[in-house]
Amino acid sequence: MALRSNGRNLSFEILRRNGSLDDEHDEAIFYRSNSDPLQSDQSTNAKSARTKRKKKKKKKKTPATAHASIPESPTAIYGVVSNSFDVNSETTNVETGDIRGNGLEFNYRAQTVLLPVTTEVVDPEFQNLRGAAELRQRTVIGSAGGVVEETETASPRIQGEAKEESVAEGGSASKQRSEPNGNVIPKLQTAESLDWKRLMAEDPNCVFSVDKSPVQYFMEEMSIGNSLRSTTTLGNEKEREIVYDTIFRLPWRCELLIDVGFFVCFDSFLSLLTIMPTRILMTVWRTIHSRQFKRPSAAELSDFGCFTIMACGVTLLQQTDISLIYHMIRGQGTIKLYVVYNVLEIFDKLCQSFNPDVLQTLFNSADGLASCPPENMRFWTWRFICDQALAVAASIIHAFILLAQAITLSTCIVAHNNALLALLVSNNFAEIKSNVFKRFSKDNIHSLVYFDSVERFHISAFLLFVLAQNILEAEGPWFESFLSNALLVYVCEMIIDIIKHSFIAKFNNIKPIAYSEFLEDLCKQTLNIQSEASKKNLTFIPLAPACVVIRVLTPVYAAHLPYSSLPWKQFWILILFAMTYVMLTSLKVLIGMGLQKHASWYVNRCKRRKHHLHYD
């Protein structure tokens, strides 16, 4: 390496690539040009140094680890390298790291070497020497084994030579940025850049390789196994259970629960038409027979309240012209038919949610009126009257909504332009869309099943209205057509309920056993053994459907009365009323006893199953 100053060559070689900092016998050679004035004063010493170098070059070099000690000091953590240079002599002592020459002395001691550190040797006196001294960069690399390796580069003129020496020694030179005052900012060596193609070539399991021919790709896809592996996952036993629950186990449990709920609603409806009038007649007969007025009980006040609601509803519905409403709805377009039906169905569900609360308020007022002290009689009487008026209004509104719904369904059945099919498709698939893709809890599904049971009963009331209208106004053979249309409505409603509950249970991770638990709760409600802190019961108020059915069947009875004088007409009315009462009472007893037997059997069966599971 050469150091140039003002056209004169000053050359010296420090620490050859195979040398070591701590070699006891090696010395670095310091060359100077003949034109350098410093050389003229020390020519003898220079020749002696060259002679010594030639002699000692042949000797075997000791390992660099002989004297590369790393003292324990706090600065060792940070890899601090302490350098000092003195310009005194020309000779170089490798053992101590000193370079001596004529007027120049470089003292270098590596106190602590822990991490690869690059330093740049800068001495202000040496920079000012001869006006243009060059910077020399030395890299000291220390390792945990104590090996010290040193490379040096001169900047900026001999930077290329330094890079070649560093590559030959097996290390990469660290780039440094020097400041104007001669200080050095150390930097970590940058990692080798990632060669993407080399990585893909070296990694045999690399999945990102795309250097394939179309035939190769197709053969790999053929031999890899499942062709839908990227869009499906491997099924397990749990997934298989979900599939069979959705298709087989849940539908029949859901349909059984809805059917039992339907018969519970039907039993309540028959109780309103048979038990309630009988109890009222017995109360009136007892009052007349005893000839003294007693304060009625809460149950008797409730019966009188329900009878008042039903009488007011039937009276107002009798004033309604069904033919006018029928022709108004029939004159509308097909799309407006199912839009009207959907709107009426929404209001029907709102009334189903609100009317039970109103009736509970009425029953609460009846209980307070029956047990209040005499001084509070006036307050509780007015409260009962207000609640009675509110219950009458709410029930009448609900009865009108059900009547309009029944007329709309009758219009669709009688029409010959597939209006019934359009109504069923629109209504049922709108029901699926509004329920299936929502998040439901177990209690919400419980209430939804009860709503479906009530809806099934309302549809039966609508079909009874259609039957009554056909009896009064239809001409020609109409029964087969009515039967097929009624069967279509029932089948569609049953299929839609099954699909809806199956996928609601699938999306919300509800097991089919949950519907068995719902049925057990309903059976306990039928047996009146369910506690107040238990789950929500089936709530159904049959007042509005009863008003609609009575309004519809009254013209049918009137049309079949014989033409005779008034006494005979009244006699036939009493006969028909007694026959209807007997039939409804018999049906009530049959359905009620059947529900009781089924509920008792199912509750005992559930108890036995839980008992076996507990001991197993």
Coordinates of C-alpha atoms in Angstrom, one line a residue:
M1 CA 0.0 0.0 0.0
A2 CA 1.2 3.5 -0.7
L3 CA 0.6 6.8 0.9
R4 CA 1.1 9.9 -1.4
S5 CA 1.8 13.4 -0.4
N6 CA 2.7 16.4 -2.7
G7 CA 3.8 14.1 -5.5
R8 CA 6.1 12.1 -3.2
N9 CA 5.5 8.4 -2.6
L10 CA 5.5 7.2 1.0
S11 CA 4.8 3.5 1.1
F12 CA 4.5 1.1 4.0
E13 CA 2.8 -2.2 4.6
I14 CA 1.1 -3.0 7.9
L15 CA -0.1 -6.3 9.0
R16 CA -0.1 -8.5 5.9
R17 CA -3.3 -10.6 5.3
N18 CA -1.8 -13.7 6.8
G19 CA -0.3 -11.9 9.8
S20 CA -1.7 -11.4 13.3
L21 CA -1.8 -8.6 15.8
D22 CA -0.1 -10.6 18.5
D23 CA 2.6 -12.4 16.5
E24 CA 5.7 -12.4 18.6
H25 CA 8.2 -12.5 15.7
D26 CA 6.5 -10.7 12.8
E27 CA 7.0 -7.1 12.1
A28 CA 5.2 -4.8 9.6
I29 CA 7.4 -3.2 7.0
F30 CA 7.3 0.5 6.5
Y31 CA 8.5 1.7 3.1
R32 CA 9.4 5.2 2.1
S33 CA 10.4 6.7 -1.2
N34 CA 13.8 8.1 -1.9
S35 CA 12.5 11.5 -2.3
D36 CA 11.0 11.7 1.2
P37 CA 13.2 13.9 3.4
L38 CA 12.4 11.7 6.4
Q39 CA 14.1 8.8 4.8
S40 CA 17.5 10.5 4.3
D41 CA 17.9 10.8 8.1
Q42 CA 17.2 7.2 8.9
S43 CA 18.5 5.2 5.9
T44 CA 20.5 2.9 8.1
N45 CA 17.6 2.0 10.2
A46 CA 15.4 1.3 7.2
K47 CA 17.9 -1.1 5.7
S48 CA 18.2 -2.9 9.0
A49 CA 14.4 -3.2 9.2
R50 CA 14.2 -4.7 5.7
T51 CA 16.9 -7.2 6.6
K52 CA 15.1 -8.3 9.7
R53 CA 11.9 -8.7 7.7
K54 CA 13.5 -11.0 5.2
K55 CA 14.9 -13.2 7.9
K56 CA 11.9 -13.5 10.0
K57 CA 9.4 -14.0 7.2
K58 CA 10.6 -17.5 6.9
K59 CA 9.8 -18.4 10.4
K60 CA 6.6 -20.2 11.3
K61 CA 3.9 -17.9 12.5
T62 CA 2.1 -18.5 15.8
P63 CA -1.7 -18.6 16.0
A64 CA -3.4 -15.2 16.6
T65 CA -5.1 -16.5 19.6
A66 CA -1.8 -16.6 21.6
H67 CA -2.0 -13.1 22.9
A68 CA -5.5 -12.0 21.9
S69 CA -7.0 -11.6 25.3
I70 CA -10.2 -9.9 26.1
P71 CA -10.0 -8.4 29.5
E72 CA -13.1 -8.2 31.6
S73 CA -14.2 -4.7 31.7
P74 CA -17.6 -2.8 31.5
T75 CA -16.7 -1.6 28.1
A76 CA -16.5 -5.2 26.7
I77 CA -20.2 -5.3 26.5
Y78 CA -20.2 -2.7 23.8
G79 CA -17.2 -3.9 21.9
V80 CA -15.1 -0.8 22.5
V81 CA -11.7 -0.7 20.8
S82 CA -9.1 1.7 22.2
N83 CA -6.5 2.9 19.7
S84 CA -3.5 5.2 20.2
F85 CA -0.8 6.2 17.8
D86 CA 2.5 8.0 18.4
V87 CA 4.8 9.2 15.6
N88 CA 8.3 8.2 16.7
S89 CA 10.0 5.5 14.8
E90 CA 9.8 3.3 11.7
T91 CA 10.0 -0.2 13.2
T92 CA 6.9 -2.2 13.8
N93 CA 6.4 -4.5 16.8
V94 CA 3.6 -6.9 16.1
E95 CA 3.6 -8.3 19.6
T96 CA 2.6 -5.0 21.2
G97 CA 0.8 -3.7 18.1
D98 CA 3.3 -0.8 17.8
I99 CA 4.7 0.6 14.5
R100 CA 7.9 2.5 14.9
G101 CA 9.7 4.6 12.3
N102 CA 11.7 7.7 11.9
G103 CA 9.6 10.3 13.5
L104 CA 6.5 8.1 13.5
E105 CA 5.2 5.8 16.1
F106 CA 1.9 4.0 15.9
N107 CA 0.8 2.4 19.2
Y108 CA -2.2 0.2 18.8
R109 CA -3.6 -1.8 21.6
A110 CA -6.9 -3.7 21.3
Q111 CA -8.1 -3.5 24.8
T112 CA -11.5 -5.1 24.3
V113 CA -12.8 -6.9 21.2
L114 CA -16.2 -8.5 21.5
L115 CA -18.3 -7.7 18.4
P116 CA -17.2 -6.8 14.8
V117 CA -16.2 -3.2 15.0
T118 CA -14.9 -1.0 12.2
T119 CA -12.7 2.0 13.2
E120 CA -10.9 4.5 11.1
V121 CA -7.5 5.5 12.3
V122 CA -7.2 9.3 12.4
D123 CA -4.5 11.3 14.0
P124 CA -4.6 15.1 13.5
E125 CA -0.8 15.3 13.6
F126 CA -0.5 12.6 11.0
Q127 CA -3.1 14.3 8.8
N128 CA -1.3 17.6 8.9
L129 CA 2.0 15.8 8.0
R130 CA 3.3 17.0 4.6
G131 CA -0.1 18.7 4.1
A132 CA -2.1 15.8 2.6
A133 CA -2.1 12.6 4.7
E134 CA -4.6 9.9 3.8
L135 CA -7.0 8.2 6.2
R136 CA -6.4 4.5 7.0
Q137 CA -9.4 2.3 7.9
R138 CA -8.8 -0.7 10.1
T139 CA -11.4 -3.4 10.9
V140 CA -11.0 -5.5 14.0
I141 CA -13.2 -8.5 14.3
G142 CA -13.5 -10.4 17.5
S143 CA -15.3 -13.6 18.2
A144 CA -16.2 -15.6 21.3
G145 CA -13.3 -17.9 20.8
G146 CA -10.8 -15.1 21.2
V147 CA -9.7 -15.0 17.5
V148 CA -8.8 -11.5 16.4
E149 CA -8.8 -10.7 12.8
E150 CA -7.7 -7.4 11.4
T151 CA -8.0 -5.8 8.0
E152 CA -7.3 -2.3 7.0
T153 CA -8.3 -0.1 4.1
A154 CA -7.1 3.3 3.1
S155 CA -9.6 5.9 2.0
P156 CA -10.4 7.3 -0.4
R157 CA -7.5 6.6 -2.8
I158 CA -6.8 2.9 -2.0
Q159 CA -10.4 1.9 -1.3
G160 CA -10.4 -0.6 -4.1
E161 CA -7.2 -2.3 -2.8
A162 CA -8.7 -2.6 0.6
K163 CA -11.9 -4.3 -0.7
E164 CA -9.8 -6.9 -2.6
E165 CA -7.8 -7.6 0.6
S166 CA -11.0 -8.0 2.6
V167 CA -12.5 -10.4 0.1
A168 CA -9.3 -12.5 0.1
E169 CA -9.3 -12.7 3.9
G170 CA -12.9 -14.0 3.9
G171 CA -14.7 -11.0 5.4
S172 CA -16.7 -8.2 4.0
A173 CA -15.7 -4.6 4.7
S174 CA -18.1 -2.5 6.6
K175 CA -19.2 0.8 5.2
Q176 CA -18.5 3.7 7.4
R177 CA -19.5 7.3 7.3
S178 CA -16.8 9.7 8.6
E179 CA -17.5 13.2 9.8
P180 CA -15.4 16.3 9.0
N181 CA -13.7 16.2 12.4
G182 CA -12.3 12.7 11.8
N183 CA -14.7 10.7 14.1
V184 CA -16.3 7.5 12.9
I185 CA -19.9 6.4 13.1
P186 CA -20.0 2.5 13.4
K187 CA -22.6 0.6 11.5
L188 CA -23.7 -3.1 11.6
Q189 CA -22.9 -5.0 8.5
T190 CA -25.9 -5.5 6.2
A191 CA -27.3 -8.9 5.7
E192 CA -26.8 -10.6 2.4
S193 CA -29.6 -9.8 0.0
L194 CA -32.2 -12.5 -0.6
D195 CA -31.9 -14.3 -3.9
W196 CA -35.4 -15.4 -4.6
K197 CA -34.6 -17.7 -7.4
R198 CA -31.7 -19.3 -5.5
L199 CA -34.1 -19.8 -2.5
M200 CA -36.7 -21.5 -4.6
A201 CA -34.0 -23.7 -6.3
E202 CA -32.5 -24.8 -2.9
D203 CA -35.8 -25.4 -1.1
P204 CA -37.3 -28.7 -2.4
N205 CA -40.5 -28.1 -0.5
C206 CA -41.0 -24.6 -1.9
V207 CA -44.7 -24.3 -2.8
F208 CA -44.3 -21.1 -4.6
S209 CA -42.4 -22.6 -7.5
V210 CA -44.3 -21.8 -10.8
D211 CA -41.6 -23.1 -13.2
K212 CA -43.9 -25.9 -14.3
S213 CA -45.3 -26.9 -17.6
P214 CA -49.1 -27.2 -18.0
V215 CA -48.8 -31.0 -18.3
Q216 CA -46.8 -31.1 -15.1
Y217 CA -49.3 -29.0 -13.2
F218 CA -52.2 -31.1 -14.5
M219 CA -50.5 -34.4 -13.5
E220 CA -49.7 -33.0 -10.0
E221 CA -53.4 -32.0 -9.6
M222 CA -54.4 -35.5 -10.7
S223 CA -52.1 -37.2 -8.2
I224 CA -52.6 -35.0 -5.2
G225 CA -55.9 -36.5 -4.1
N226 CA -59.0 -34.5 -3.3
S227 CA -59.7 -32.0 -6.1
L228 CA -61.6 -29.7 -3.7
R229 CA -58.9 -29.4 -1.1
S230 CA -58.5 -25.7 -1.5
T231 CA -62.1 -24.8 -0.9
T232 CA -63.2 -27.5 1.6
T233 CA -61.9 -29.0 4.8
L234 CA -61.7 -32.5 5.9
G235 CA -64.9 -33.5 7.7
N236 CA -65.0 -35.2 11.1
E237 CA -67.6 -37.0 13.2
K238 CA -69.0 -33.7 14.5
E239 CA -69.7 -32.4 11.0
R240 CA -71.4 -35.7 10.1
E241 CA -73.7 -35.3 13.1
I242 CA -74.6 -31.8 12.1
V243 CA -75.6 -33.0 8.6
Y244 CA -77.9 -35.7 10.0
D245 CA -79.3 -33.5 12.6
T246 CA -80.3 -30.9 10.0
I247 CA -81.8 -33.5 7.6
F248 CA -83.4 -36.1 9.9
R249 CA -83.3 -35.6 13.6
L250 CA -84.4 -32.0 14.0
P251 CA -87.3 -31.8 11.5
W252 CA -89.6 -34.4 13.1
R253 CA -88.8 -33.0 16.6
C254 CA -89.6 -29.5 15.4
E255 CA -92.8 -30.6 13.7
L256 CA -93.9 -32.5 16.7
L257 CA -93.4 -29.5 18.9
I258 CA -95.3 -27.2 16.6
D259 CA -98.2 -29.7 16.3
V260 CA -98.4 -30.1 20.1
G261 CA -98.4 -26.3 20.4
F262 CA -101.2 -26.1 17.8
F263 CA -103.4 -28.5 19.8
V264 CA -102.6 -26.5 23.0
C265 CA -103.9 -23.4 21.2
F266 CA -106.9 -25.3 19.9
D267 CA -107.7 -26.5 23.5
S268 CA -107.5 -22.9 24.7
F269 CA -109.9 -21.8 21.9
L270 CA -112.4 -24.6 22.8
S271 CA -112.2 -23.6 26.5
L272 CA -113.1 -20.1 25.5
L273 CA -116.2 -21.3 23.6
T274 CA -117.3 -24.0 26.1
I275 CA -115.9 -23.7 29.6
M276 CA -116.2 -19.9 29.9
P277 CA -119.9 -19.7 28.9
T278 CA -120.7 -22.6 31.3
R279 CA -119.0 -21.0 34.2
I280 CA -120.8 -17.7 33.6
L281 CA -124.1 -19.5 33.4
M282 CA -123.3 -21.3 36.7
T283 CA -122.4 -18.0 38.4
V284 CA -125.6 -16.3 37.2
W285 CA -127.7 -19.3 38.3
R286 CA -126.1 -19.4 41.7
T287 CA -126.7 -15.7 42.2
I288 CA -130.4 -16.0 41.2
H289 CA -130.9 -19.0 43.3
S290 CA -129.4 -17.6 46.4
R291 CA -131.0 -14.2 45.8
Q292 CA -128.1 -12.3 47.3
F293 CA -125.2 -10.6 45.6
K294 CA -121.7 -11.6 46.6
R295 CA -118.5 -10.0 45.4
P296 CA -117.3 -12.1 42.5
S297 CA -114.0 -13.9 42.7
A298 CA -111.0 -13.0 40.5
A299 CA -111.7 -16.0 38.2
E300 CA -115.4 -15.0 37.7
L301 CA -114.4 -11.3 37.0
S302 CA -111.9 -12.6 34.4
D303 CA -114.6 -14.7 32.8
F304 CA -117.0 -11.8 32.6
G305 CA -114.2 -9.6 31.1
C306 CA -113.4 -12.2 28.4
F307 CA -117.1 -12.6 27.6
T308 CA -117.5 -8.8 27.3
I309 CA -114.6 -8.7 24.9
M310 CA -115.9 -11.5 22.8
A311 CA -119.4 -10.1 22.7
C312 CA -118.2 -6.6 21.6
G313 CA -115.9 -8.1 19.0
V314 CA -118.6 -10.3 17.4
T315 CA -121.1 -7.4 17.4
L316 CA -118.7 -5.0 15.6
L317 CA -117.7 -7.7 13.1
Q318 CA -121.3 -8.4 12.4
Q319 CA -121.6 -4.8 11.1
T320 CA -118.7 -5.4 8.7
D321 CA -119.6 -6.1 5.1
I322 CA -117.3 -8.9 4.1
S323 CA -118.4 -8.9 0.5
L324 CA -117.4 -5.3 0.1
I325 CA -113.9 -6.0 1.6
Y326 CA -113.6 -9.1 -0.6
H327 CA -114.3 -7.3 -3.8
M328 CA -112.0 -4.4 -2.9
I329 CA -109.1 -6.8 -2.3
R330 CA -109.9 -8.9 -5.3
G331 CA -109.8 -5.9 -7.6
Q332 CA -106.1 -5.3 -6.7
G333 CA -103.2 -6.7 -8.7
T334 CA -101.5 -10.0 -7.8
I335 CA -98.4 -8.3 -6.3
K336 CA -100.6 -6.1 -4.1
L337 CA -102.3 -9.2 -2.8
Y338 CA -99.3 -10.7 -1.1
V339 CA -98.0 -7.3 -0.1
V340 CA -101.2 -6.7 1.8
Y341 CA -101.1 -10.1 3.3
N342 CA -97.5 -9.6 4.5
V343 CA -98.4 -6.3 6.0
L344 CA -101.4 -7.8 7.8
E345 CA -99.2 -10.6 9.1
I346 CA -96.7 -8.2 10.6
F347 CA -99.5 -6.4 12.4
D348 CA -100.9 -9.8 13.5
K349 CA -97.5 -10.6 15.2
L350 CA -97.4 -7.2 16.9
C351 CA -100.9 -7.8 18.3
Q352 CA -99.8 -11.3 19.4
S353 CA -97.0 -9.7 21.4
F354 CA -99.1 -6.8 22.9
N355 CA -102.5 -8.4 23.6
P356 CA -101.3 -10.9 26.2
D357 CA -99.8 -8.1 28.2
V358 CA -103.1 -6.2 28.0
L359 CA -105.1 -9.3 29.1
Q360 CA -102.6 -9.9 32.0
T361 CA -103.3 -6.3 33.1
L362 CA -107.0 -7.0 33.1
F363 CA -106.6 -10.2 35.1
N364 CA -104.4 -8.4 37.6
S365 CA -107.1 -5.7 38.0
A366 CA -109.7 -8.4 38.5
D367 CA -107.6 -10.0 41.2
G368 CA -107.2 -6.6 43.0
L369 CA -110.9 -5.8 42.7
A370 CA -111.8 -9.2 44.2
S371 CA -109.6 -8.9 47.2
C372 CA -109.5 -5.1 47.9
P373 CA -110.9 -3.6 51.1
P374 CA -114.2 -1.8 50.9
E375 CA -112.6 1.7 51.2
N376 CA -110.6 1.0 48.0
M377 CA -113.5 -0.5 46.0
R378 CA -114.0 2.7 44.0
F379 CA -110.4 2.9 42.9
W380 CA -110.1 -0.8 41.9
T381 CA -113.5 -0.6 40.1
W382 CA -112.4 2.3 37.9
R383 CA -109.1 0.6 37.3
F384 CA -110.9 -2.6 36.2
I385 CA -113.2 -0.7 33.9
C386 CA -110.2 1.1 32.2
D387 CA -108.3 -2.1 31.7
Q388 CA -111.5 -3.7 30.3
A389 CA -111.9 -0.9 27.8
L390 CA -108.3 -1.2 26.7
A391 CA -108.6 -5.0 26.3
V392 CA -111.8 -4.6 24.2
A393 CA -110.1 -2.1 21.9
A394 CA -107.0 -4.2 21.4
S395 CA -108.9 -7.4 20.8
I396 CA -111.2 -5.8 18.3
I397 CA -108.3 -4.4 16.4
H398 CA -106.7 -7.8 16.3
A399 CA -109.9 -9.4 15.2
F400 CA -110.2 -7.0 12.3
I401 CA -106.7 -7.7 11.2
L402 CA -107.3 -11.4 11.3
L403 CA -110.5 -11.0 9.3
A404 CA -108.7 -8.9 6.6
Q405 CA -106.1 -11.6 6.5
A406 CA -108.7 -14.3 6.0
I407 CA -110.4 -12.4 3.3
T408 CA -107.1 -11.9 1.5
L409 CA -106.3 -15.6 1.6
S410 CA -109.8 -16.4 0.4
T411 CA -109.3 -14.0 -2.5
C412 CA -106.0 -15.8 -3.5
I413 CA -107.6 -19.2 -3.3
V414 CA -110.7 -18.3 -5.4
A415 CA -108.6 -16.5 -8.0
H416 CA -107.5 -18.4 -11.1
N417 CA -104.3 -16.6 -11.9
N418 CA -102.0 -18.5 -9.5
A419 CA -102.4 -15.8 -6.9
L420 CA -102.2 -18.4 -4.1
L421 CA -98.9 -19.7 -5.3
A422 CA -97.5 -16.2 -5.6
L423 CA -98.8 -15.5 -2.0
L424 CA -97.2 -18.6 -0.6
V425 CA -93.9 -18.1 -2.3
S426 CA -93.6 -14.5 -1.3
N427 CA -94.8 -15.0 2.3
N428 CA -92.9 -18.1 3.1
F429 CA -89.5 -17.2 1.6
A430 CA -89.7 -13.8 3.1
E431 CA -90.1 -15.6 6.4
I432 CA -87.0 -17.7 5.7
K433 CA -85.0 -14.6 4.8
S434 CA -86.0 -12.7 7.9
N435 CA -85.2 -15.5 10.3
V436 CA -82.6 -18.0 9.0
F437 CA -79.6 -15.7 8.7
K438 CA -79.9 -14.0 12.1
R439 CA -78.3 -14.8 15.4
F440 CA -80.7 -16.5 17.8
S441 CA -80.3 -17.6 21.4
K442 CA -82.0 -20.7 22.7
D443 CA -84.7 -18.8 24.4
N444 CA -85.5 -16.8 21.2
I445 CA -85.8 -20.1 19.3
H446 CA -88.2 -21.3 22.0
S447 CA -90.4 -18.3 21.5
L448 CA -90.1 -18.6 17.7
V449 CA -91.5 -22.1 17.8
Y450 CA -94.5 -20.9 19.9
F451 CA -95.1 -18.2 17.3
D452 CA -95.2 -20.8 14.6
S453 CA -97.7 -22.9 16.6
V454 CA -100.0 -19.8 16.9
E455 CA -99.5 -19.0 13.2
R456 CA -100.5 -22.6 12.3
F457 CA -103.8 -22.1 14.3
H458 CA -104.5 -18.8 12.6
I459 CA -104.1 -20.4 9.2
S460 CA -106.6 -23.0 10.3
A461 CA -109.0 -20.3 11.2
F462 CA -108.5 -18.6 7.8
L463 CA -109.2 -21.9 6.0
L464 CA -112.4 -22.3 8.1
F465 CA -113.4 -18.8 6.9
V466 CA -112.7 -19.8 3.3
L467 CA -114.8 -23.0 3.8
A468 CA -117.7 -20.9 5.2
Q469 CA -117.5 -18.5 2.3
N470 CA -117.5 -21.4 -0.2
I471 CA -120.5 -22.9 1.5
L472 CA -122.4 -19.6 1.2
E473 CA -121.4 -18.4 -2.2
A474 CA -119.7 -21.1 -4.3
E475 CA -121.4 -22.7 -7.2
G476 CA -120.7 -26.0 -8.8
P477 CA -118.1 -28.6 -7.5
W478 CA -115.9 -26.6 -5.2
F479 CA -114.9 -29.0 -2.4
E480 CA -112.1 -30.8 -4.2
S481 CA -110.6 -27.5 -5.3
F482 CA -110.8 -26.2 -1.7
L483 CA -109.3 -29.3 -0.3
S484 CA -106.3 -29.2 -2.7
N485 CA -105.7 -25.6 -2.0
A486 CA -105.9 -26.1 1.8
L487 CA -103.6 -29.0 1.6
L488 CA -101.1 -26.9 -0.4
V489 CA -101.2 -24.2 2.2
Y490 CA -100.6 -26.6 5.0
V491 CA -97.8 -28.5 3.2
C492 CA -96.0 -25.3 2.3
E493 CA -96.3 -24.0 5.8
M494 CA -95.0 -27.2 7.3
I495 CA -92.0 -27.4 4.8
I496 CA -91.1 -23.7 5.4
D497 CA -91.2 -24.2 9.2
I498 CA -89.0 -27.3 9.0
I499 CA -86.4 -25.6 6.7
K500 CA -86.4 -22.5 8.9
H501 CA -85.8 -24.2 12.2
S502 CA -83.3 -26.7 10.7
F503 CA -81.0 -24.0 9.5
I504 CA -81.6 -21.7 12.4
A505 CA -80.4 -24.6 14.6
K506 CA -77.4 -25.3 12.3
F507 CA -76.2 -21.7 12.2
N508 CA -76.7 -21.2 16.0
N509 CA -75.3 -24.6 17.0
I510 CA -78.5 -25.8 18.6
K511 CA -78.8 -29.5 19.1
P512 CA -82.1 -31.4 18.3
I513 CA -82.3 -32.3 22.0
A514 CA -83.1 -28.6 22.6
Y515 CA -86.5 -29.1 20.8
S516 CA -87.2 -32.1 23.1
E517 CA -86.5 -29.8 26.1
F518 CA -89.0 -27.3 24.6
L519 CA -91.6 -30.0 24.3
E520 CA -91.0 -31.0 27.9
D521 CA -91.6 -27.5 29.0
L522 CA -94.8 -27.3 27.0
C523 CA -96.0 -30.6 28.5
K524 CA -95.3 -29.3 32.0
Q525 CA -97.3 -26.2 31.1
T526 CA -100.2 -28.4 30.0
L527 CA -100.1 -30.3 33.3
N528 CA -99.8 -27.0 35.3
I529 CA -96.7 -28.2 37.1
Q530 CA -94.3 -25.6 35.8
S531 CA -92.9 -23.1 38.3
E532 CA -93.0 -19.4 37.8
A533 CA -89.2 -19.2 37.6
S534 CA -89.1 -21.6 34.6
K535 CA -88.8 -20.7 31.0
K536 CA -91.3 -18.7 29.0
N537 CA -94.6 -20.5 28.4
L538 CA -96.7 -20.6 25.3
T539 CA -98.9 -17.5 25.3
F540 CA -102.0 -17.5 23.2
I541 CA -105.1 -15.3 23.5
P542 CA -108.0 -16.9 21.5
L543 CA -110.4 -13.9 21.8
A544 CA -109.7 -12.4 18.3
P545 CA -109.8 -15.8 16.4
A546 CA -113.0 -16.7 18.3
C547 CA -114.6 -13.4 17.2
V548 CA -113.7 -14.1 13.6
V549 CA -114.9 -17.8 13.7
I550 CA -118.2 -16.8 15.3
R551 CA -118.7 -14.0 12.8
V552 CA -118.1 -16.4 9.9
L553 CA -120.2 -19.3 11.2
T554 CA -123.2 -17.3 12.1
P555 CA -124.3 -16.7 8.5
V556 CA -123.9 -20.4 7.7
Y557 CA -126.2 -21.4 10.6
A558 CA -128.7 -18.7 9.5
A559 CA -128.7 -19.9 5.9
H560 CA -129.6 -23.5 7.0
L561 CA -132.5 -22.5 9.3
P562 CA -135.9 -23.7 8.1
Y563 CA -138.4 -21.1 6.8
S564 CA -141.0 -21.0 9.5
S565 CA -142.6 -18.8 12.1
L566 CA -140.5 -17.1 14.7
P567 CA -141.2 -19.6 17.6
W568 CA -140.0 -22.5 15.4
K569 CA -137.1 -20.5 14.2
Q570 CA -136.0 -19.8 17.8
F571 CA -136.5 -23.4 18.6
W572 CA -134.2 -24.5 15.7
I573 CA -131.7 -21.9 16.8
L574 CA -131.6 -23.4 20.3
I575 CA -131.3 -26.9 18.8
L576 CA -128.4 -25.9 16.6
F577 CA -126.7 -24.0 19.4
A578 CA -127.1 -27.1 21.7
M579 CA -125.7 -29.4 19.1
T580 CA -122.7 -27.1 18.4
Y581 CA -122.1 -26.8 22.1
V582 CA -122.2 -30.6 22.6
M583 CA -119.8 -31.2 19.7
L584 CA -117.4 -28.5 20.8
T585 CA -117.5 -29.8 24.4
S586 CA -116.8 -33.3 23.2
L587 CA -114.0 -32.1 21.1
K588 CA -112.6 -30.1 24.0
V589 CA -112.7 -33.1 26.3
L590 CA -111.1 -35.3 23.7
I591 CA -108.3 -32.9 22.9
G592 CA -107.8 -31.9 26.6
M593 CA -107.6 -35.5 27.8
G594 CA -105.3 -36.4 24.9
L595 CA -102.9 -33.6 25.8
Q596 CA -103.0 -34.5 29.4
K597 CA -102.1 -38.2 28.6
H598 CA -99.4 -37.2 26.2
A599 CA -97.9 -34.6 28.6
S600 CA -97.8 -37.1 31.5
W601 CA -96.2 -39.8 29.4
Y602 CA -93.6 -37.5 27.9
V603 CA -92.6 -35.9 31.3
N604 CA -92.2 -39.3 32.9
R605 CA -90.2 -40.5 29.9
C606 CA -87.9 -37.5 30.3
K607 CA -87.5 -38.1 34.0
R608 CA -86.5 -41.8 33.4
R609 CA -84.0 -40.8 30.8
K610 CA -82.4 -38.2 33.0
H611 CA -82.3 -40.7 35.8
H612 CA -80.5 -43.3 33.7
L613 CA -78.0 -40.7 32.4
H614 CA -77.3 -39.6 36.0
Y615 CA -76.5 -43.1 37.2
D616 CA -74.6 -44.0 34.0

